[in-house]
Each structure stands twice: as structure tokens, then as C-alpha cells.
Amino acid sequence: MTSPGDSNSDERAKILDAAVRCFERYGPQRTSMTDIADEAGISRRTLYRQFNERPALIAEILDQRIFELRKAVVKRLERFDDLEEALVEGSLFSVEAAEADELMSEIVAHEHAGTPGRFLLRTNEATTARMVESWGPLIERARDAGRVRDGLSNERAVELIITVHAVALLRDDLGQTGRRALFRDLLVAAVLKP
């Protein structure tokens, strides 16, 4: 037996899937709420009951895509024992994975009038908390080994990581070598003791 919450969740998922299909087909800027309702096979009224406005729908799609990206990043970070290597290579992977999600980049560019880097700079507490979960174990291991700068909390380290990732996304002219240098010069120097 399904509870009312389950059907509500199923309906939201159906709408989100329909929205993504529409965005991929027409582009986010040309997709209307009517297009999404039609694609989902529901009325506009039902759509607005689940998402009272377009920004709420967009935010949930972005949250889903960021969650999926985070899973890939966590898997990649698990490969590293050394925080310095993770700050460079894990950061490079994170930035390249974000860039590879064309739909997320297009949504951010249209809905947030900017680039993924600018969007990332406007991060919220939930995003920061998820990043602390991702990077925290590596930071703690490095802290236990006496390598993390004194007084640097995991939250502050993640703020630095987010900021430098945003800069790397904004500097799409750097390439891998340039980004690695950026991560070494800014992240490694900011997080680890000399």
C-alpha cells in the first residue's frame, strides 16, 4: 500500500523527468510550464500544486543534478589518501564534471544569468553541508596527520574549495594544466600547512 506522500513524491519525480526532457528538447528558456505539464500528462493545475512557480521547479532540477554530480565526486575522492592530491585532481574532476553537464550549464546560464561558476558562488547552506560530507573525511585525515592549517574548520576549507572551483569554472581558458596550477597555488596553499 502506498501512502499519500509516496504518490506525491512519484508525481514530483514524473514532473521533474518531464521538465528535463522538455529542457533537452526545447532548451530551458523556450520551455513553458504548459510544455512540462503536457509532457508529464498532467494538468497545469496539478503541476502548480507540486511546484507553485518555475523557480521552484528549476531549483529542484539543479539540486538533483548537483546531487548526482556529488555522488561522482565522492566516488572519485575515495581514490585519494592524500589531501593535496585530492585538492588538485579531485577539484579538476569536479570542475570538468560540472562543465560536462550541458543541461545544468544551460539552466544556470539562463535562469541565473550567469555561468556555473557564478551560480556556485551563490551556494547555500545545504550545498555547503553536502560538500563538507564529501570532503570532510579527507580533511580530517590530513588534520590528524598535522597537515591542515591551524584553526581551519572543515566548513571554511569547503568555502575555499567552492570559491576556487567557481574561479576555475569562470576561467575556462586555463585548460587542465592551468587549472592544476590554480588548485595548487590557491587551494593547497590555503588549506594545507607549508
GROMACS .gro file of C-alpha atoms in nm:
model
  194
    1MET     CA    1   0.000   0.000   0.000
    2THR     CA    2   0.136   0.342  -0.091
    3SER     CA    3   0.099   0.639   0.133
    4PRO     CA    4  -0.017   0.980   0.006
    5GLY     CA    5   0.342   1.101   0.042
    6ASP     CA    6   0.460   0.829  -0.197
    7SER     CA    7   0.218   0.933  -0.471
    8ASN     CA    8   0.313   1.297  -0.414
    9SER     CA    9   0.680   1.202  -0.448
   10ASP     CA   10   0.607   0.994  -0.760
   11GLU     CA   11   0.417   1.283  -0.915
   12ARG     CA   12   0.702   1.525  -0.843
   13ALA     CA   13   0.953   1.284  -0.997
   14LYS     CA   14   0.732   1.246  -1.305
   15ILE     CA   15   0.716   1.625  -1.341
   16LEU     CA   16   1.091   1.667  -1.295
   17ASP     CA   17   1.162   1.399  -1.555
   18ALA     CA   18   0.920   1.568  -1.797
   19ALA     CA   19   1.084   1.906  -1.735
   20VAL     CA   20   1.430   1.767  -1.809
   21ARG     CA   21   1.304   1.609  -2.133
   22CYS     CA   22   1.147   1.941  -2.236
   23PHE     CA   23   1.461   2.136  -2.146
   24GLU     CA   24   1.671   1.895  -2.351
   25ARG     CA   25   1.429   1.917  -2.644
   26TYR     CA   26   1.347   2.291  -2.649
   27GLY     CA   27   1.604   2.445  -2.417
   28PRO     CA   28   1.524   2.584  -2.071
   29GLN     CA   29   1.447   2.933  -2.196
   30ARG     CA   30   1.191   2.813  -2.451
   31THR     CA   31   1.016   2.558  -2.230
   32SER     CA   32   0.690   2.671  -2.075
   33MET     CA   33   0.513   2.528  -1.773
   34THR     CA   34   0.242   2.416  -2.018
   35ASP     CA   35   0.503   2.220  -2.216
   36ILE     CA   36   0.611   2.046  -1.896
   37ALA     CA   37   0.254   1.967  -1.790
   38ASP     CA   38   0.176   1.825  -2.136
   39GLU     CA   39   0.495   1.615  -2.136
   40ALA     CA   40   0.409   1.479  -1.789
   41GLY     CA   41   0.050   1.406  -1.895
   42ILE     CA   42  -0.097   1.622  -1.619
   43SER     CA   43  -0.290   1.945  -1.597
   44ARG     CA   44  -0.118   2.277  -1.534
   45ARG     CA   45  -0.313   2.293  -1.210
   46THR     CA   46  -0.153   1.968  -1.094
   47LEU     CA   47   0.187   2.099  -1.198
   48TYR     CA   48   0.138   2.419  -0.999
   49ARG     CA   49   0.015   2.222  -0.700
   50GLN     CA   50   0.355   2.049  -0.692
   51PHE     CA   51   0.566   2.347  -0.797
   52ASN     CA   52   0.393   2.677  -0.733
   53GLU     CA   53   0.640   2.861  -0.956
   54ARG     CA   54   0.901   2.794  -1.222
   55PRO     CA   55   1.200   2.888  -0.999
   56ALA     CA   56   1.099   2.615  -0.750
   57LEU     CA   57   1.096   2.358  -1.031
   58ILE     CA   58   1.431   2.482  -1.164
   59ALA     CA   59   1.584   2.473  -0.815
   60GLU     CA   60   1.479   2.112  -0.764
   61ILE     CA   61   1.620   2.008  -1.103
   62LEU     CA   62   1.951   2.177  -1.019
   63ASP     CA   63   1.954   2.014  -0.674
   64GLN     CA   64   1.906   1.673  -0.839
   65ARG     CA   65   2.187   1.731  -1.087
   66ILE     CA   66   2.420   1.862  -0.815
   67PHE     CA   67   2.335   1.558  -0.601
   68GLU     CA   68   2.427   1.326  -0.891
   69LEU     CA   69   2.747   1.522  -0.952
   70ARG     CA   70   2.832   1.499  -0.582
   71LYS     CA   71   2.796   1.119  -0.591
   72ALA     CA   72   3.051   1.102  -0.873
   73VAL     CA   73   3.284   1.340  -0.689
   74VAL     CA   74   3.262   1.138  -0.365
   75LYS     CA   75   3.347   0.823  -0.559
   76ARG     CA   76   3.648   0.999  -0.713
   77LEU     CA   77   3.761   1.143  -0.376
   78GLU     CA   78   3.761   0.792  -0.227
   79ARG     CA   79   4.059   0.715  -0.454
   80PHE     CA   80   4.280   0.965  -0.274
   81ASP     CA   81   4.464   0.911   0.052
   82ASP     CA   82   4.644   1.243   0.025
   83LEU     CA   83   4.450   1.569   0.063
   84GLU     CA   84   4.696   1.761  -0.155
   85GLU     CA   85   4.638   1.523  -0.445
   86ALA     CA   86   4.262   1.535  -0.384
   87LEU     CA   87   4.261   1.915  -0.378
   88VAL     CA   88   4.424   1.917  -0.721
   89GLU     CA   89   4.295   1.609  -0.902
   90GLY     CA   90   3.959   1.585  -0.721
   91SER     CA   91   3.898   1.952  -0.788
   92LEU     CA   92   3.988   1.911  -1.155
   93PHE     CA   93   3.742   1.621  -1.181
   94SER     CA   94   3.468   1.822  -1.005
   95VAL     CA   95   3.507   2.123  -1.232
   96GLU     CA   96   3.523   1.916  -1.550
   97ALA     CA   97   3.218   1.711  -1.445
   98ALA     CA   98   3.021   2.030  -1.378
   99GLU     CA   99   3.117   2.164  -1.720
  100ALA     CA  100   3.024   1.836  -1.888
  101ASP     CA  101   2.663   1.866  -1.767
  102GLU     CA  102   2.545   2.080  -2.056
  103LEU     CA  103   2.187   2.099  -1.934
  104MET     CA  104   2.291   2.221  -1.590
  105SER     CA  105   2.517   2.480  -1.750
  106GLU     CA  106   2.238   2.594  -1.980
  107ILE     CA  107   1.984   2.617  -1.696
  108VAL     CA  108   2.227   2.813  -1.481
  109ALA     CA  109   2.318   3.045  -1.768
  110HIS     CA  110   1.955   3.119  -1.847
  111GLU     CA  111   1.783   3.105  -1.509
  112HIS     CA  112   2.063   3.254  -1.301
  113ALA     CA  113   2.203   3.494  -1.562
  114GLY     CA  114   2.549   3.359  -1.539
  115THR     CA  115   2.790   3.073  -1.553
  116PRO     CA  116   2.812   2.766  -1.328
  117GLY     CA  117   3.096   2.948  -1.150
  118ARG     CA  118   2.875   3.241  -1.057
  119PHE     CA  119   2.598   3.002  -0.955
  120LEU     CA  120   2.841   2.811  -0.735
  121LEU     CA  121   2.945   3.133  -0.561
  122ARG     CA  122   2.582   3.176  -0.452
  123THR     CA  123   2.587   2.842  -0.275
  124ASN     CA  124   2.351   2.775   0.013
  125GLU     CA  125   2.391   2.603   0.349
  126ALA     CA  126   2.263   2.269   0.218
  127THR     CA  127   2.518   2.266  -0.064
  128THR     CA  128   2.798   2.358   0.176
  129ALA     CA  129   2.687   2.082   0.417
  130ARG     CA  130   2.691   1.825   0.135
  131MET     CA  131   3.038   1.939   0.030
  132VAL     CA  132   3.158   1.909   0.391
  133GLU     CA  133   3.028   1.550   0.387
  134SER     CA  134   3.220   1.487   0.064
  135TRP     CA  135   3.550   1.648   0.158
  136GLY     CA  136   3.534   1.608   0.538
  137PRO     CA  137   3.691   1.261   0.567
  138LEU     CA  138   3.994   1.366   0.361
  139ILE     CA  139   4.031   1.691   0.553
  140GLU     CA  140   4.009   1.504   0.885
  141ARG     CA  141   4.274   1.250   0.782
  142ALA     CA  142   4.506   1.534   0.681
  143ARG     CA  143   4.426   1.718   1.006
  144ASP     CA  144   4.510   1.404   1.207
  145ALA     CA  145   4.843   1.390   1.022
  146GLY     CA  146   4.909   1.755   1.118
  147ARG     CA  147   4.888   1.882   0.759
  148VAL     CA  148   4.582   2.114   0.775
  149ARG     CA  149   4.639   2.480   0.865
  150ASP     CA  150   4.576   2.551   1.232
  151GLY     CA  151   4.231   2.692   1.304
  152LEU     CA  152   4.088   2.598   0.964
  153SER     CA  153   3.748   2.433   1.010
  154ASN     CA  154   3.608   2.185   0.761
  155GLU     CA  155   3.337   2.438   0.676
  156ARG     CA  156   3.592   2.709   0.599
  157ALA     CA  157   3.803   2.466   0.396
  158VAL     CA  158   3.494   2.380   0.191
  159GLU     CA  159   3.415   2.750   0.141
  160LEU     CA  160   3.765   2.787  -0.002
  161ILE     CA  161   3.716   2.481  -0.224
  162ILE     CA  162   3.382   2.615  -0.352
  163THR     CA  163   3.531   2.957  -0.424
  164VAL     CA  164   3.833   2.821  -0.610
  165HIS     CA  165   3.612   2.578  -0.806
  166ALA     CA  166   3.399   2.876  -0.908
  167VAL     CA  167   3.707   3.066  -1.021
  168ALA     CA  168   3.820   2.762  -1.223
  169LEU     CA  169   3.476   2.743  -1.387
  170LEU     CA  170   3.491   3.112  -1.471
  171ARG     CA  171   3.843   3.070  -1.615
  172ASP     CA  172   3.757   2.826  -1.891
  173ASP     CA  173   4.068   2.943  -2.077
  174LEU     CA  174   4.308   2.770  -1.836
  175GLY     CA  175   4.290   2.408  -1.952
  176GLN     CA  176   4.389   2.118  -1.729
  177THR     CA  177   4.748   2.230  -1.669
  178GLY     CA  178   4.641   2.582  -1.578
  179ARG     CA  179   4.365   2.457  -1.352
  180ARG     CA  180   4.601   2.220  -1.173
  181ALA     CA  181   4.835   2.514  -1.111
  182LEU     CA  182   4.541   2.723  -0.986
  183PHE     CA  183   4.437   2.449  -0.744
  184ARG     CA  184   4.795   2.409  -0.618
  185ASP     CA  185   4.853   2.782  -0.581
  186LEU     CA  186   4.520   2.868  -0.423
  187LEU     CA  187   4.369   2.557  -0.262
  188VAL     CA  188   4.671   2.365  -0.144
  189ALA     CA  189   4.827   2.685  -0.009
  190ALA     CA  190   4.503   2.788   0.164
  191VAL     CA  191   4.420   2.453   0.323
  192LEU     CA  192   4.749   2.279   0.398
  193LYS     CA  193   5.047   2.386   0.604
  194PRO     CA  194   5.359   2.478   0.403
   0.00000   0.00000   0.00000
